[in-house]
Short mmCIF file of C-alpha atoms and ligand atoms in Angstrom, two decimals:
data_model
loop_
_atom_site.label_atom_id
_atom_site.label_comp_id
_atom_site.label_asym_id
_atom_site.label_seq_id
_atom_site.Cartn_x
_atom_site.Cartn_y
_atom_site.Cartn_z
CA MET A 1 -17.75 -2.45 -83.45
CA PRO A 2 -16.89 1.06 -84.78
CA ALA A 3 -15.92 3.45 -81.98
CA ASP A 4 -18.87 5.77 -82.53
CA GLN A 5 -21.43 2.95 -82.11
CA ARG A 6 -20.02 1.61 -78.87
CA PRO A 7 -21.68 2.50 -75.57
CA ILE A 8 -20.44 5.52 -73.66
CA GLY A 9 -18.70 4.84 -70.35
CA VAL A 10 -19.35 6.96 -67.27
CA ILE A 11 -16.94 6.43 -64.37
CA GLY A 12 -18.20 7.57 -60.97
CA VAL A 13 -21.98 7.71 -60.66
CA GLY A 14 -22.45 10.38 -58.00
CA TYR A 15 -24.35 13.64 -58.48
CA VAL A 16 -22.55 14.52 -61.72
CA GLY A 17 -21.86 11.07 -63.16
CA LEU A 18 -25.30 9.60 -62.61
CA VAL A 19 -27.12 12.64 -63.97
CA THR A 20 -24.76 12.75 -66.97
CA ALA A 21 -25.25 9.02 -67.61
CA VAL A 22 -29.03 9.18 -67.38
CA CYS A 23 -29.16 12.25 -69.63
CA LEU A 24 -26.89 10.60 -72.21
CA ALA A 25 -29.18 7.54 -72.17
CA HIS A 26 -32.18 9.85 -72.42
CA LEU A 27 -30.60 11.35 -75.56
CA GLY A 28 -30.50 7.84 -77.03
CA HIS A 29 -26.98 6.65 -76.22
CA HIS A 30 -26.17 3.32 -74.65
CA VAL A 31 -24.26 3.91 -71.43
CA VAL A 32 -22.12 1.72 -69.18
CA CYS A 33 -21.90 3.19 -65.67
CA LEU A 34 -19.05 2.18 -63.38
CA ASP A 35 -18.56 2.94 -59.71
CA LEU A 36 -16.33 1.36 -57.07
CA ASP A 37 -19.14 1.62 -54.56
CA ALA A 38 -20.76 -1.81 -54.96
CA ALA A 39 -23.80 -0.88 -52.85
CA LYS A 40 -24.49 2.06 -55.16
CA ILE A 41 -24.23 -0.16 -58.25
CA ASP A 42 -26.41 -2.88 -56.68
CA ASN A 43 -29.05 -0.29 -55.91
CA LEU A 44 -28.94 1.15 -59.42
CA CYS A 45 -29.23 -2.34 -60.93
CA VAL A 46 -32.61 -2.71 -59.23
CA GLY A 47 -33.71 0.81 -60.10
CA ASN A 48 -32.99 2.51 -56.75
CA ILE A 49 -31.36 5.91 -57.06
CA PRO A 50 -28.75 6.53 -54.35
CA ILE A 51 -29.08 10.35 -54.43
CA TYR A 52 -32.01 12.74 -54.34
CA GLU A 53 -32.26 14.83 -57.49
CA PRO A 54 -35.63 16.06 -58.77
CA GLY A 55 -36.71 14.44 -62.06
CA LEU A 56 -33.89 11.90 -62.13
CA GLU A 57 -35.98 8.87 -61.18
CA GLU A 58 -38.49 9.47 -63.99
CA LEU A 59 -35.74 10.05 -66.56
CA LEU A 60 -33.91 6.89 -65.43
CA ALA A 61 -37.10 4.83 -65.72
CA GLY A 62 -37.46 5.93 -69.35
CA ALA A 63 -33.81 5.30 -70.26
CA ARG A 64 -33.10 2.24 -68.11
CA GLU A 65 -32.98 -0.21 -71.03
CA ARG A 66 -30.01 1.64 -72.51
CA MET A 67 -28.04 1.59 -69.25
CA VAL A 68 -25.73 -0.99 -67.69
CA PHE A 69 -24.24 -0.69 -64.19
CA THR A 70 -21.00 -2.36 -63.16
CA THR A 71 -18.06 -2.26 -60.76
CA SER A 72 -15.76 -3.97 -63.29
CA TYR A 73 -13.17 -1.93 -65.21
CA PRO A 74 -12.44 -4.80 -67.64
CA ARG A 75 -16.16 -4.94 -68.48
CA LEU A 76 -16.23 -1.18 -69.04
CA CYS A 77 -13.08 -1.26 -71.16
CA ASP A 78 -14.37 -4.18 -73.24
CA SER A 79 -17.47 -2.21 -74.18
CA CYS A 80 -16.46 1.43 -74.36
CA HIS A 81 -14.11 3.62 -76.31
CA THR A 82 -15.34 7.01 -75.03
CA MET A 83 -15.41 7.33 -71.24
CA PHE A 84 -16.56 10.22 -69.08
CA ILE A 85 -14.72 10.58 -65.78
CA ALA A 86 -16.94 12.00 -63.03
CA VAL A 87 -15.25 10.91 -59.82
CA ASP A 88 -15.01 13.22 -56.84
CA THR A 89 -12.06 15.61 -56.46
CA PRO A 90 -12.32 16.69 -52.82
CA PRO A 91 -9.98 19.17 -51.15
CA SER A 92 -6.68 17.87 -49.80
CA PRO A 93 -5.28 19.19 -46.50
CA SER A 94 -3.19 21.73 -48.47
CA GLY A 95 -6.29 23.12 -50.20
CA ASP A 96 -5.23 21.66 -53.57
CA ALA A 97 -7.70 19.37 -55.33
CA ASP A 98 -7.12 15.75 -54.25
CA LEU A 99 -6.73 13.89 -57.53
CA SER A 100 -6.19 10.44 -56.02
CA ARG A 101 -9.51 9.14 -57.37
CA VAL A 102 -8.76 10.45 -60.86
CA GLU A 103 -5.32 8.83 -60.66
CA ARG A 104 -6.87 5.51 -59.72
CA VAL A 105 -9.20 5.71 -62.72
CA ILE A 106 -6.22 6.42 -64.98
CA ARG A 107 -4.32 3.41 -63.60
CA GLU A 108 -7.35 1.15 -64.13
CA ILE A 109 -7.91 2.35 -67.69
CA GLY A 110 -4.20 2.25 -68.41
CA SER A 111 -4.00 -1.38 -67.37
CA CYS A 112 -6.88 -2.21 -69.74
CA GLY A 113 -4.80 -0.79 -72.64
CA GLY A 114 -6.51 -0.12 -75.98
CA ASP A 115 -7.58 3.00 -77.81
CA ARG A 116 -9.47 5.40 -75.51
CA LEU A 117 -11.14 8.79 -75.57
CA LEU A 118 -11.32 10.17 -72.03
CA VAL A 119 -13.72 13.00 -71.26
CA MET A 120 -12.98 14.75 -67.96
CA LYS A 121 -16.15 15.97 -66.23
CA SER A 122 -14.61 16.08 -62.77
CA THR A 123 -13.38 19.52 -61.75
CA VAL A 124 -9.60 19.28 -61.99
CA PRO A 125 -6.79 21.85 -61.80
CA VAL A 126 -5.36 23.34 -64.96
CA GLY A 127 -2.63 21.01 -66.18
CA THR A 128 -4.42 17.77 -65.24
CA GLY A 129 -5.12 16.91 -68.88
CA ASP A 130 -1.40 17.09 -69.71
CA ARG A 131 -0.59 14.88 -66.71
CA VAL A 132 -3.23 12.26 -67.54
CA VAL A 133 -2.12 11.94 -71.15
CA ALA A 134 1.54 11.68 -70.11
CA GLU A 135 0.73 8.97 -67.55
CA LEU A 136 -1.29 6.90 -69.97
CA GLU A 137 1.35 7.21 -72.68
CA ALA A 138 3.96 6.08 -70.14
CA MET A 139 1.75 3.05 -69.44
CA GLY A 140 1.81 2.19 -73.15
CA VAL A 141 -1.85 2.82 -73.96
CA ASP A 142 -2.19 2.71 -77.79
CA ARG A 143 -3.90 6.00 -78.45
CA ILE A 144 -5.24 8.46 -75.94
CA GLY A 145 -7.77 11.10 -76.80
CA TYR A 146 -8.47 13.55 -74.01
CA VAL A 147 -11.23 16.14 -73.77
CA SER A 148 -11.94 18.49 -70.90
CA ASN A 149 -15.72 18.86 -70.61
CA PRO A 150 -16.33 20.55 -67.25
CA GLU A 151 -19.74 20.30 -65.65
CA PHE A 152 -21.74 23.31 -64.44
CA LEU A 153 -24.89 21.63 -63.13
CA ARG A 154 -26.51 22.78 -59.90
CA GLU A 155 -27.63 20.11 -57.46
CA GLY A 156 -31.40 20.31 -57.07
CA ALA A 157 -31.77 21.33 -60.73
CA ALA A 158 -29.18 18.98 -62.22
CA VAL A 159 -31.33 17.22 -64.83
CA ASP A 160 -32.59 20.48 -66.26
CA ASP A 161 -29.10 21.97 -66.18
CA VAL A 162 -27.61 19.05 -68.13
CA LEU A 163 -30.39 18.96 -70.72
CA HIS A 164 -30.66 22.77 -70.99
CA PRO A 165 -27.21 24.11 -70.12
CA ASP A 166 -26.10 27.72 -70.56
CA ARG A 167 -23.13 26.37 -72.50
CA ILE A 168 -21.13 23.22 -73.19
CA VAL A 169 -17.38 23.66 -72.88
CA ILE A 170 -15.17 21.31 -74.87
CA GLY A 171 -11.41 21.59 -74.59
CA ALA A 172 -9.49 19.15 -76.78
CA TYR A 173 -5.93 18.43 -77.92
CA ASP A 174 -7.24 16.97 -81.17
CA GLN A 175 -10.26 18.68 -82.77
CA ARG A 176 -11.61 15.30 -83.96
CA ASP A 177 -11.92 14.20 -80.33
CA GLY A 178 -13.76 17.43 -79.56
CA ASP A 179 -16.09 16.71 -82.50
CA VAL A 180 -16.90 13.24 -81.08
CA VAL A 181 -17.86 14.74 -77.73
CA GLU A 182 -19.85 17.57 -79.31
CA ALA A 183 -21.78 15.01 -81.36
CA LEU A 184 -22.80 13.17 -78.17
CA PHE A 185 -24.68 16.29 -77.08
CA ALA A 186 -26.27 16.82 -80.50
CA GLY A 187 -29.78 16.75 -79.00
CA ILE A 188 -29.03 19.71 -76.76
CA GLU A 189 -29.44 23.25 -78.06
CA THR A 190 -26.92 25.59 -76.53
CA GLU A 191 -23.73 27.55 -77.13
CA VAL A 192 -20.72 25.25 -77.52
CA VAL A 193 -17.35 26.70 -76.49
CA ARG A 194 -14.54 24.88 -78.30
CA THR A 195 -11.13 25.57 -76.84
CA SER A 196 -7.87 24.12 -75.56
CA VAL A 197 -7.74 21.73 -72.58
CA PRO A 198 -6.15 24.22 -70.11
CA THR A 199 -8.63 26.95 -71.07
CA ALA A 200 -11.59 24.60 -70.55
CA GLU A 201 -10.18 23.57 -67.17
CA MET A 202 -9.83 27.23 -66.20
CA ILE A 203 -13.36 28.17 -67.36
CA LYS A 204 -14.75 25.84 -64.69
CA TYR A 205 -12.65 27.21 -61.82
CA ALA A 206 -13.11 30.82 -62.88
CA SER A 207 -16.90 30.37 -63.11
CA ASN A 208 -17.24 28.89 -59.62
CA ALA A 209 -14.84 31.40 -58.11
CA PHE A 210 -16.78 34.27 -59.70
CA LEU A 211 -20.12 32.98 -58.38
CA ALA A 212 -18.64 32.55 -54.91
CA THR A 213 -17.26 36.09 -55.14
CA LYS A 214 -20.72 37.40 -56.02
CA ILE A 215 -22.16 35.68 -52.95
CA SER A 216 -19.48 36.98 -50.59
CA PHE A 217 -19.86 40.44 -52.12
CA ILE A 218 -23.61 40.65 -51.52
CA ASN A 219 -23.12 39.23 -48.03
CA GLU A 220 -20.70 42.04 -47.22
CA ILE A 221 -23.19 44.54 -48.65
CA ALA A 222 -25.85 42.96 -46.40
CA ASN A 223 -23.63 43.38 -43.37
CA VAL A 224 -23.08 47.05 -44.21
CA CYS A 225 -26.84 47.44 -44.78
CA GLU A 226 -27.38 46.35 -41.17
CA HIS A 227 -25.23 49.26 -40.02
CA VAL A 228 -26.75 51.93 -42.23
CA GLY A 229 -30.43 51.00 -42.35
CA ALA A 230 -30.61 49.88 -45.97
CA ASP A 231 -32.36 46.71 -47.10
CA VAL A 232 -30.12 44.32 -49.03
CA ARG A 233 -33.03 42.63 -50.82
CA THR A 234 -33.98 45.87 -52.55
CA VAL A 235 -30.32 46.80 -53.02
CA ALA A 236 -29.76 43.45 -54.79
CA ALA A 237 -32.91 43.84 -56.88
CA GLY A 238 -31.84 47.33 -57.89
CA MET A 239 -28.35 46.14 -58.75
CA GLY A 240 -29.59 43.08 -60.61
CA LEU A 241 -31.66 45.13 -63.05
CA ASP A 242 -28.39 46.37 -64.48
CA ARG A 243 -27.67 43.95 -67.32
CA ARG A 244 -23.96 44.24 -66.64
CA ILE A 245 -24.57 42.77 -63.19
CA GLY A 246 -27.62 40.50 -63.52
CA PRO A 247 -29.89 39.33 -60.69
CA SER A 248 -28.54 35.86 -59.96
CA PHE A 249 -26.30 35.00 -57.02
CA LEU A 250 -27.17 38.25 -55.26
CA GLN A 251 -29.22 36.67 -52.46
CA ALA A 252 -27.63 37.57 -49.15
CA GLY A 253 -27.55 34.82 -46.55
CA ILE A 254 -25.34 32.80 -44.26
CA GLY A 255 -22.81 31.96 -46.94
CA TYR A 256 -22.15 29.37 -49.61
CA GLY A 257 -21.48 25.70 -48.97
CA GLY A 258 -21.78 22.45 -50.88
CA SER A 259 -19.36 20.12 -52.55
CA CYS A 260 -18.10 22.63 -55.13
CA PHE A 261 -17.73 26.31 -54.23
CA PRO A 262 -15.66 25.93 -51.04
CA LYS A 263 -13.24 23.43 -52.52
CA ASP A 264 -13.03 24.99 -55.98
CA VAL A 265 -12.34 28.50 -54.67
CA GLN A 266 -9.67 27.07 -52.39
CA ALA A 267 -8.21 24.96 -55.21
CA LEU A 268 -8.02 27.96 -57.58
CA LYS A 269 -6.28 29.97 -54.87
CA GLN A 270 -3.80 27.12 -54.42
CA LEU A 271 -3.37 26.67 -58.17
CA ALA A 272 -2.52 30.36 -58.51
CA GLY A 273 -0.17 30.18 -55.52
CA ASN A 274 1.59 27.08 -56.85
CA SER A 275 2.15 28.96 -60.12
CA GLY A 276 3.66 31.94 -58.25
CA TYR A 277 0.62 34.23 -58.23
CA HIS A 278 -1.06 35.49 -55.04
CA PHE A 279 -4.82 35.56 -55.77
CA GLN A 280 -5.64 38.16 -53.13
CA LEU A 281 -9.36 38.53 -53.87
CA LEU A 282 -10.11 34.87 -53.21
CA ASN A 283 -8.68 35.11 -49.69
CA ALA A 284 -11.33 37.70 -48.87
CA VAL A 285 -14.08 35.66 -50.55
CA ILE A 286 -13.19 32.65 -48.39
CA GLU A 287 -12.86 34.63 -45.16
CA VAL A 288 -16.14 36.51 -45.65
CA ASN A 289 -17.87 33.18 -46.19
CA HIS A 290 -16.45 31.71 -42.98
CA LEU A 291 -17.47 34.75 -40.93
CA GLN A 292 -20.95 34.92 -42.43
CA LYS A 293 -21.99 31.62 -40.83
CA ARG A 294 -20.80 32.86 -37.44
CA ARG A 295 -22.72 36.14 -37.63
CA VAL A 296 -25.89 34.18 -36.97
CA VAL A 297 -24.52 33.27 -33.53
CA GLY A 298 -24.05 36.99 -32.78
CA LYS A 299 -27.64 37.73 -33.86
CA LEU A 300 -28.91 35.01 -31.53
CA GLN A 301 -26.84 36.34 -28.64
CA GLN A 302 -28.27 39.81 -29.22
CA ARG A 303 -31.76 38.38 -28.84
CA LEU A 304 -31.23 35.73 -26.19
CA GLY A 305 -28.10 36.75 -24.29
CA ARG A 306 -26.02 33.71 -23.35
CA LEU A 307 -26.99 30.66 -25.36
CA ARG A 308 -26.13 28.10 -22.66
CA GLY A 309 -29.18 25.96 -21.97
CA LYS A 310 -31.24 27.67 -24.68
CA ARG A 311 -33.17 25.40 -27.01
CA LEU A 312 -32.49 26.35 -30.62
CA ALA A 313 -34.25 24.91 -33.65
CA LEU A 314 -32.44 24.64 -36.99
CA LEU A 315 -34.68 24.38 -40.05
CA GLY A 316 -32.82 22.86 -42.99
CA LEU A 317 -29.44 21.16 -42.90
CA THR A 318 -28.57 20.35 -46.53
CA PHE A 319 -26.33 22.91 -48.21
CA LYS A 320 -29.24 24.04 -50.38
CA PRO A 321 -32.86 22.94 -50.94
CA ASN A 322 -33.87 20.05 -53.22
CA THR A 323 -30.79 17.99 -52.52
CA ASP A 324 -29.74 15.50 -49.87
CA ASP A 325 -26.12 16.71 -50.05
CA LEU A 326 -24.62 17.80 -46.73
CA ARG A 327 -21.09 18.42 -47.97
CA GLU A 328 -19.75 21.71 -46.52
CA ALA A 329 -23.27 22.71 -45.49
CA ALA A 330 -23.44 25.91 -43.39
CA SER A 331 -25.56 23.94 -40.89
CA ILE A 332 -22.55 21.86 -39.84
CA VAL A 333 -20.50 24.86 -38.71
CA LEU A 334 -23.51 26.58 -37.22
CA ALA A 335 -24.69 23.55 -35.22
CA SER A 336 -21.19 23.00 -33.93
CA ARG A 337 -20.82 26.67 -32.86
CA LEU A 338 -24.19 26.63 -31.11
CA ARG A 339 -23.32 23.39 -29.29
CA ALA A 340 -20.01 24.94 -28.26
CA GLU A 341 -21.98 27.85 -26.74
CA GLY A 342 -23.88 25.30 -24.65
CA ALA A 343 -27.19 25.44 -26.55
CA ASP A 344 -29.50 22.46 -27.01
CA VAL A 345 -29.82 22.14 -30.77
CA VAL A 346 -32.81 20.44 -32.42
CA ALA A 347 -32.92 20.20 -36.21
CA TYR A 348 -35.25 19.21 -38.99
CA ASP A 349 -34.54 18.69 -42.67
CA PRO A 350 -36.81 16.79 -45.07
CA MET A 351 -33.79 14.88 -46.45
CA VAL A 352 -31.97 14.27 -43.16
CA PRO A 353 -33.91 11.79 -40.98
CA PRO A 354 -32.96 11.05 -37.37
CA GLY A 355 -29.82 8.94 -37.21
CA THR A 356 -28.21 10.55 -40.27
CA ARG A 357 -24.49 11.37 -40.06
CA PRO A 358 -24.02 11.68 -36.27
CA ASP A 359 -20.39 12.46 -37.13
CA LEU A 360 -21.50 15.75 -38.75
CA PHE A 361 -24.05 16.71 -36.11
CA PRO A 362 -22.78 15.39 -32.76
CA GLY A 363 -25.12 16.23 -29.91
CA VAL A 364 -27.82 17.58 -32.25
CA THR A 365 -31.30 16.06 -31.97
CA LEU A 366 -32.78 15.37 -35.41
CA VAL A 367 -36.59 15.24 -35.60
CA THR A 368 -39.09 14.38 -38.31
CA SER A 369 -41.03 17.61 -38.73
CA ALA A 370 -40.47 21.35 -38.53
CA LEU A 371 -43.12 21.74 -35.83
CA ASP A 372 -41.43 19.05 -33.73
CA ALA A 373 -38.15 20.99 -34.02
CA LEU A 374 -39.90 24.15 -32.82
CA ASP A 375 -41.44 22.48 -29.76
CA GLY A 376 -40.25 24.43 -26.72
CA ALA A 377 -37.60 26.29 -28.75
CA ASP A 378 -36.35 29.70 -27.63
CA ALA A 379 -35.44 30.63 -31.18
CA VAL A 380 -35.55 29.18 -34.67
CA ILE A 381 -32.88 29.61 -37.33
CA LEU A 382 -33.79 29.01 -40.96
CA VAL A 383 -30.63 27.56 -42.51
CA THR A 384 -31.85 26.01 -45.79
CA GLU A 385 -34.75 27.51 -47.71
CA TRP A 386 -36.83 24.37 -48.31
CA ALA A 387 -40.22 25.45 -49.75
CA GLU A 388 -42.11 23.76 -46.91
CA PHE A 389 -40.71 26.26 -44.40
CA GLY A 390 -42.38 29.09 -46.31
CA ASP A 391 -45.68 27.19 -46.08
CA LEU A 392 -45.35 26.39 -42.37
CA ASP A 393 -48.24 27.37 -40.11
CA TRP A 394 -46.19 29.93 -38.21
CA ARG A 395 -49.06 30.79 -35.84
CA ALA A 396 -49.21 27.13 -34.76
CA ALA A 397 -45.41 27.18 -34.52
CA ARG A 398 -45.58 30.21 -32.27
CA GLU A 399 -47.88 28.31 -29.88
CA ARG A 400 -45.40 25.44 -29.60
CA MET A 401 -42.31 27.56 -29.01
CA ARG A 402 -41.08 28.86 -25.67
CA GLY A 403 -39.51 31.95 -27.22
CA ARG A 404 -40.46 34.02 -30.24
CA HIS A 405 -37.31 34.67 -32.22
CA VAL A 406 -36.74 33.84 -35.87
CA ILE A 407 -33.37 34.28 -37.53
CA ASP A 408 -33.92 33.91 -41.27
CA GLY A 409 -30.53 32.90 -42.62
CA ARG A 410 -31.73 33.06 -46.23
CA ASN A 411 -34.11 36.06 -46.23
CA PHE A 412 -36.69 33.53 -47.33
CA LEU A 413 -39.60 33.86 -44.93
CA ASP A 414 -42.43 36.41 -45.01
CA ALA A 415 -41.14 38.79 -42.35
CA ASP A 416 -44.38 40.79 -42.06
CA ALA A 417 -46.44 37.62 -41.56
CA LEU A 418 -44.03 36.42 -38.90
CA VAL A 419 -44.14 39.69 -37.02
CA ALA A 420 -47.96 39.64 -37.27
CA ALA A 421 -47.85 36.12 -35.79
CA GLY A 422 -45.97 37.47 -32.77
CA PHE A 423 -42.38 36.73 -33.72
CA SER A 424 -39.31 38.92 -33.62
CA TYR A 425 -37.61 38.64 -37.01
CA ASP A 426 -33.98 39.03 -38.07
CA GLY A 427 -32.95 38.55 -41.66
CA ILE A 428 -29.52 39.10 -43.18
CA GLY A 429 -29.18 42.78 -44.08
CA THR A 430 -32.93 43.44 -43.99
CA VAL A 431 -34.62 46.48 -42.42
CA ASN A 432 -37.91 44.99 -41.26
CA ASP A 433 -36.09 43.29 -38.39
CA THR A 434 -37.89 43.73 -35.09
CA PRO A 435 -35.88 46.03 -32.81
CA VAL A 436 -33.93 44.21 -30.12
CA GLY A 437 -35.61 44.96 -26.77
CA GLY A 438 -39.01 45.54 -28.38
CA PRO A 439 -42.04 44.69 -26.25
CA ILE A 440 -42.18 41.04 -25.29
CA PRO A 441 -45.35 39.60 -23.81
CA ALA A 442 -45.07 38.77 -20.11
CA GLY A 443 -43.76 35.35 -19.17
CA GLU A 444 -41.71 34.80 -22.29
CA THR A 445 -38.00 34.23 -22.66
CA THR A 446 -36.08 36.82 -24.59
N1 NAD B 501 -21.95 17.98 -57.30
C1 NAD B 501 -22.00 19.05 -58.08
O1 NAD B 501 -22.91 19.88 -57.98
C2 NAD B 501 -20.95 19.27 -59.13
C3 NAD B 501 -21.17 20.20 -60.15
C4 NAD B 501 -20.19 20.38 -61.12
C5 NAD B 501 -19.00 19.68 -61.05
N2 NAD B 501 -18.80 18.81 -60.04
C6 NAD B 501 -17.54 18.05 -60.02
O2 NAD B 501 -17.81 16.74 -60.50
C7 NAD B 501 -17.01 15.77 -59.83
C8 NAD B 501 -17.90 14.72 -59.18
O3 NAD B 501 -18.68 15.36 -58.20
P1 NAD B 501 -19.92 14.62 -57.51
O4 NAD B 501 -20.57 15.63 -56.64
O5 NAD B 501 -20.71 13.93 -58.55
O6 NAD B 501 -19.15 13.54 -56.60
P2 NAD B 501 -19.79 12.31 -55.83
O7 NAD B 501 -18.96 12.12 -54.61
O8 NAD B 501 -21.26 12.50 -55.69
O9 NAD B 501 -19.57 11.08 -56.81
C9 NAD B 501 -18.34 10.57 -57.13
C10 NAD B 501 -18.49 9.08 -57.38
O10 NAD B 501 -17.26 8.59 -57.89
C11 NAD B 501 -17.04 7.29 -57.33
N3 NAD B 501 -15.63 6.98 -57.41
C12 NAD B 501 -14.60 7.50 -56.69
N4 NAD B 501 -13.44 6.98 -57.11
C13 NAD B 501 -13.73 6.10 -58.11
C14 NAD B 501 -12.94 5.27 -58.96
N5 NAD B 501 -11.63 5.24 -58.86
N6 NAD B 501 -13.59 4.51 -59.87
C15 NAD B 501 -14.93 4.57 -59.99
N7 NAD B 501 -15.72 5.34 -59.23
C16 NAD B 501 -15.13 6.10 -58.30
C17 NAD B 501 -17.58 7.41 -55.91
O11 NAD B 501 -17.88 6.14 -55.37
C18 NAD B 501 -18.83 8.27 -56.14
O12 NAD B 501 -19.96 7.49 -56.38
C19 NAD B 501 -16.16 16.56 -58.84
O13 NAD B 501 -14.93 16.85 -59.43
C20 NAD B 501 -16.95 17.83 -58.64
O14 NAD B 501 -16.12 18.92 -58.28
C21 NAD B 501 -19.74 18.57 -59.07
#
């Protein structure tokens, strides 16, 4: 079969790989999906999606007939010439990206031999393309095409981001390989950036590092706002109207998390360091983010004094709303700090039922509704801005709580409504916070 009529391979069907595969099938391509996780593949074979991503189930249902799921590399190699690699590249203890999964893919493909076009969607350090090609050539693979095609999707909006991206970046050694990849996305209208492999690899790291920098910057502004009586929400809105700045990623809060920003910022810092350059700014970005999660503990102590024995409710555990992903979520650090202070921590998240990941939340009681989490609580901390928390009946919540304190870690809730319902409110860098030591009705904890 001619190369351009063969199905497209997608290796690693996690958040990026599965969404990419389904979107390629949606665009009309036949796709062979491979993952080493047999349970994941078994589930997909019967139509069960192993991750939560809005819109993915419907898109998969419509494209299912063009998709095959397998754990077999020989089966993949028999069918496919062009293969997307979307395996995870977690941080290693040194902070560098751990490329062991990518290396395993390369060994598997290398042992299949044949003529291959590899398309790297995983986020990999600059220089990985050169290494992969050299390794495959050393293994005697006939002809290796290699394209860097970094992914910029946001979990929770991944389908829309893949079908309507801000740009598609294609870095190729051979322009004909780049053309093949560009043609796969022919149904998508967007700017296509054609460049070299190292430049494409760097565009991904630089983008994530810049977004993380924006977040740490506005968080520092928020912290200064708390000292000088300014309101960061209006500061951010005023800044964002400037087209040179733009409004996105200027929401102050308890810091960034997730499977990408923390590891990618760290990996870029390491990459620079390994190349002999000290990337000073990123050190500050990382440190500000660490400290931001801990500031919430200070706010609670201001309200409640010692936290030992206090019952604290966490609303939201995933690293952002509309995902089930807990990787590097701020809630993990926060819950652990609060437990270390001796607090009883109760938590609710719509995607994290009781019994989920006791390794991440030791000693934390997970419950099945926000109101259950608030039962008898001295204070509530909004960690993840799930829409349902905005719609909560806060007057009913107030009745069920022992205390009356709300720490809004995302500046998401209606502060005026909360204060009207009898709560004290603390946002991040906001001025409508209720003064500490304000009047508290008799018989209540502070
Ligand atoms: N999650 C995001 O929002 C996002 C966005 C942009 C880029 N990225 C990057 O995309 C890559 C994938 O991220 P993810 O979040 O989809 O990861 P993930 O952990 O959700 O999925 C990775 C999948 O790869 C599989 N896998 C691992 N080794 C394998 C191997 N040797 N052969 C076959 N399958 C293998 C795993 O079983 C898993 O299903 C990472 O490099 C990440 O940095 C992620």
